[in-house]
Amino acid sequence: MMTDLENFRAETRAWLEENCPAEMREPIRSEKDAVWGGRDQSMLSPAQKAWMDRMGARGWTVPDWPKAYGGGGLSPAETKTLREEMAKIRARNPLNSFGISMLGPALLKYGTEEQKLDYLPKIARGEIRWCQGYSEPNAGSDLASLATSAEDKGDHYLVNGQKVWTSYADKADWIFCLVRTDKTTKQGGISFVLFDMASEGVSTKPILLISGNSPFCETFFDNVKVPKSQRVHDENKGWDVAKYLLGHEREMISGMGLGAAGGNPLVDGAIATIGLDHDGRLADPLLRASIALFEVRSRAFGMMSERFIDELKAGRAHPAQPSMMKYYGTELNKNRHELMMAAGGSDALEWESERSSGGAGPRAWLRTKANSIEGGTSEVQLNIIAKRILDLPSN
Amino acid sequence: MPLYLNDEQTMLRDTARDFVAEHAPVSHMRRLRDDKDAAGFSRDLWKSFAEMGFTGILIGEDAGGLGLGHVDAGIVLEEIGRNLSPSPFLTTAVAAVEALKGSAQANRWYPGILAGETVAALALDESAKHRDSVALKAERSGNGFRLSGKKQFVTHGHVADLIIVAARTAGSADDSNGITLFAVEKGAAGLTAEAERLADSSIAARLEFDNVELTADAVIGEVDAGRDPLGRLLAAGRTGASAELLGVGGGAMDMTVSYLKERKQFGVTIGSFQALQHRAAHLYSEMEVARAAVLKAQQLLDASDEKADPAVSVAKAMTALATTLSVQEGVQMHGGIGMTDEYDIGFYMKRARVLAEMFGDANFHADKLARAAGY
């Protein structure tokens, strides 16, 4: 007799086998290769579209969300089983989305029933691509200093101001945005609103980065009309929503590029460039030692991630623990890319050649430098750990 | 299995925490050291460990033990580490019990271990660095064997009732096969122990085997097939040492964080300085990551999972790195007082160094991972 979970596993395996296109069983090579959903889906290959639609129809882009909101309604054990079966065939994530990883959890916690029914299914099916309007020129890590104002006009707000570092603002359909509704208090005067990037008065301008790519934008609001029904949680209580969402963002960033299933690109790359000596060891002993010690930390961090997820599910994680995960994970990721550059030697310096896939390696290396800045700098995370976990005194 | 302690394990932790802190706090170790105690640990305390049931944690219920696992043994070891308690628990109740498991020798030694009367030592290392090689010779002699060679870094080796010896019965030092594990009793003719006090005031011996005659039943498991029990012994010892390191690092960190909250300079508590906050927060992160690695290794060992081996290496290396940082930051942040013998923080630094070396240091285990990954 098979248990329910074993039945679920067998059915899931069969379904994935039938529905996951072969092209979707290859690793994602770059940000452009990932599926982000949204109104403009012209960049997607037929296989990407089919995979996202099939998974979305089952609610499996968000397997643990309730069915009523477009989710799969799966239990934690079933969700884990699904992930394991996907990993076995190296199935790609069908949809990468700030809606799924950041806004969704916040809406589930703070949204009204109407908001949940309206937005969550669209997020699950990849119909809206979201961007995040937090940072401003004078409010980066010190988010409470934000100045973008939302003036009360009865049934709507009139939003004016500027955001910066808005990832994919030029490609997103909607924005979840922090605005100031009360100037007399810092954290207490912020509200959390959602609005369409096609609204009148919204404009964006890409920022060219050291990696030569430009996922970030400056975003400007000039008398943008935002209905009050699009405010999440109470007026002036946006800080609660933002903090909750930041925890999820940190969790997401901390896991980037780590603990990937199958081979180890760092080791494979080093062997390919440098070769092994007659004892079967990497011919550069100092680089070998650096990689081996990195492996210790990286594997241990993978175990920490597992523990963190287990504790989150059981409601046992310290609320400030995402800060630790974000700090450690991003510093490790930078370390990994430094080692990859060292392993690659002069090959890893090519910026445009076909051989280097247009400099994918160095561009990724430079991109990781933002990991410890975005989503709250490493120093801000350390402040949070010191104060909220270690209970060290403030000045 | 989720990566946190279940309810029973949490209860065991609370019990162990109270018991060890009450009966073997750091002052207990200090007294043994000041008295120049020749054993290096208290036999009475070992008896009380037995009365608590701790010595039987890894012994099956059919043999009178508690039939628990490495997670549970690690809970006790972490408290031993936190209090720097000198104890034969790691070598005896963890490593030796695992090595003897399933062998005829188990019946001979388990009752004494359960009663807190038997102390075991592990004769493994043959040089100043732990290696995966065994050169000490065991030649056939009549129905038995004759051992000759040297071992070092044998904790409790000068007083142990039982010494587990890894010896070579075939092949050469670096061969994986041809190793046999022996149970050598106290006072065997031809065996001499030169006891040395180490930096942490624990005592380890250099052993010399000069044609030590053993009967055939001293063999643990099978002749030439000692890799199996030795592998179990090492996995248990390495994981156990990791748990103890976690206690040492955690204890030092707790002391340091408390000190940061008390000590005033320039009219404010030094814990309000961002330079120190960031270092403390970084230390906390390293210790948490190490803690996850230890629990993962323990759980995989308990599940007899094939992935246990690399996880054990990750745990041993990661705890060595994190705890080394913890004790270094501990002494530094305590300032001048951290350098005094009167204050306890320095003891943590000494204990951490000894445990980091035991069963292979961070470099040894990182190297092991690299080889397994093919580079």
PDB file of N, CA, C and O in Angstrom, chain A residues 50 106 121 144 198 203 268 288 321 394:
ATOM      1  N   ALA A  50       4.967  27.411 -22.544  1.00  0.00           N
ATOM      2  CA  ALA A  50       4.182  26.203 -22.249  1.00  0.00           C
ATOM      3  C   ALA A  50       4.425  25.747 -20.811  1.00  0.00           C
ATOM      4  O   ALA A  50       3.490  25.410 -20.087  1.00  0.00           O
ATOM      5  N   ALA A 106       3.412  38.980   1.264  1.00  0.00           N
ATOM      6  CA  ALA A 106       2.925  40.164   1.988  1.00  0.00           C
ATOM      7  C   ALA A 106       1.419  40.334   1.800  1.00  0.00           C
ATOM      8  O   ALA A 106       0.691  40.693   2.733  1.00  0.00           O
ATOM      9  N   PRO A 121      -4.008  35.372  -8.010  1.00  0.00           N
ATOM     10  CA  PRO A 121      -4.056  34.429  -9.150  1.00  0.00           C
ATOM     11  C   PRO A 121      -3.262  34.936 -10.352  1.00  0.00           C
ATOM     12  O   PRO A 121      -2.626  34.155 -11.056  1.00  0.00           O
ATOM     13  N   ALA A 144      13.500  54.606   6.155  1.00  0.00           N
ATOM     14  CA  ALA A 144      12.507  55.430   6.861  1.00  0.00           C
ATOM     15  C   ALA A 144      12.606  56.905   6.483  1.00  0.00           C
ATOM     16  O   ALA A 144      11.720  57.690   6.783  1.00  0.00           O
ATOM     17  N   ALA A 198       1.807  51.760 -16.148  1.00  0.00           N
ATOM     18  CA  ALA A 198       1.333  52.488 -17.331  1.00  0.00           C
ATOM     19  C   ALA A 198       0.502  53.703 -16.928  1.00  0.00           C
ATOM     20  O   ALA A 198       0.017  54.446 -17.794  1.00  0.00           O
ATOM     21  N   SER A 203       7.433  57.542 -15.173  1.00  0.00           N
ATOM     22  CA  SER A 203       8.462  57.376 -16.201  1.00  0.00           C
ATOM     23  C   SER A 203       9.684  56.684 -15.597  1.00  0.00           C
ATOM     24  O   SER A 203       9.917  56.772 -14.394  1.00  0.00           O
ATOM     25  N   ASP A 268      34.463  22.591 -11.746  1.00  0.00           N
ATOM     26  CA  ASP A 268      34.590  22.184 -13.157  1.00  0.00           C
ATOM     27  C   ASP A 268      35.396  23.210 -13.945  1.00  0.00           C
ATOM     28  O   ASP A 268      36.267  22.858 -14.748  1.00  0.00           O
ATOM     29  N   ARG A 288      43.441  25.755  -5.049  1.00  0.00           N
ATOM     30  CA  ARG A 288      42.741  24.552  -4.600  1.00  0.00           C
ATOM     31  C   ARG A 288      42.340  24.694  -3.125  1.00  0.00           C
ATOM     32  O   ARG A 288      41.214  24.395  -2.740  1.00  0.00           O
ATOM     33  N   GLN A 321      16.343  36.479  11.622  1.00  0.00           N
ATOM     34  CA  GLN A 321      17.252  35.498  11.027  1.00  0.00           C
ATOM     35  C   GLN A 321      17.482  35.732   9.526  1.00  0.00           C
ATOM     36  O   GLN A 321      18.581  35.468   9.042  1.00  0.00           O
ATOM     37  N   SER A 394      22.141  50.253  21.931  1.00  0.00           N
ATOM     38  CA  SER A 394      22.300  51.338  20.957  1.00  0.00           C
ATOM     39  C   SER A 394      23.092  52.455  21.615  1.00  0.00           C
ATOM     40  O   SER A 394      23.139  52.548  22.833  1.00  0.00           O
TER      41      SER A 394
END
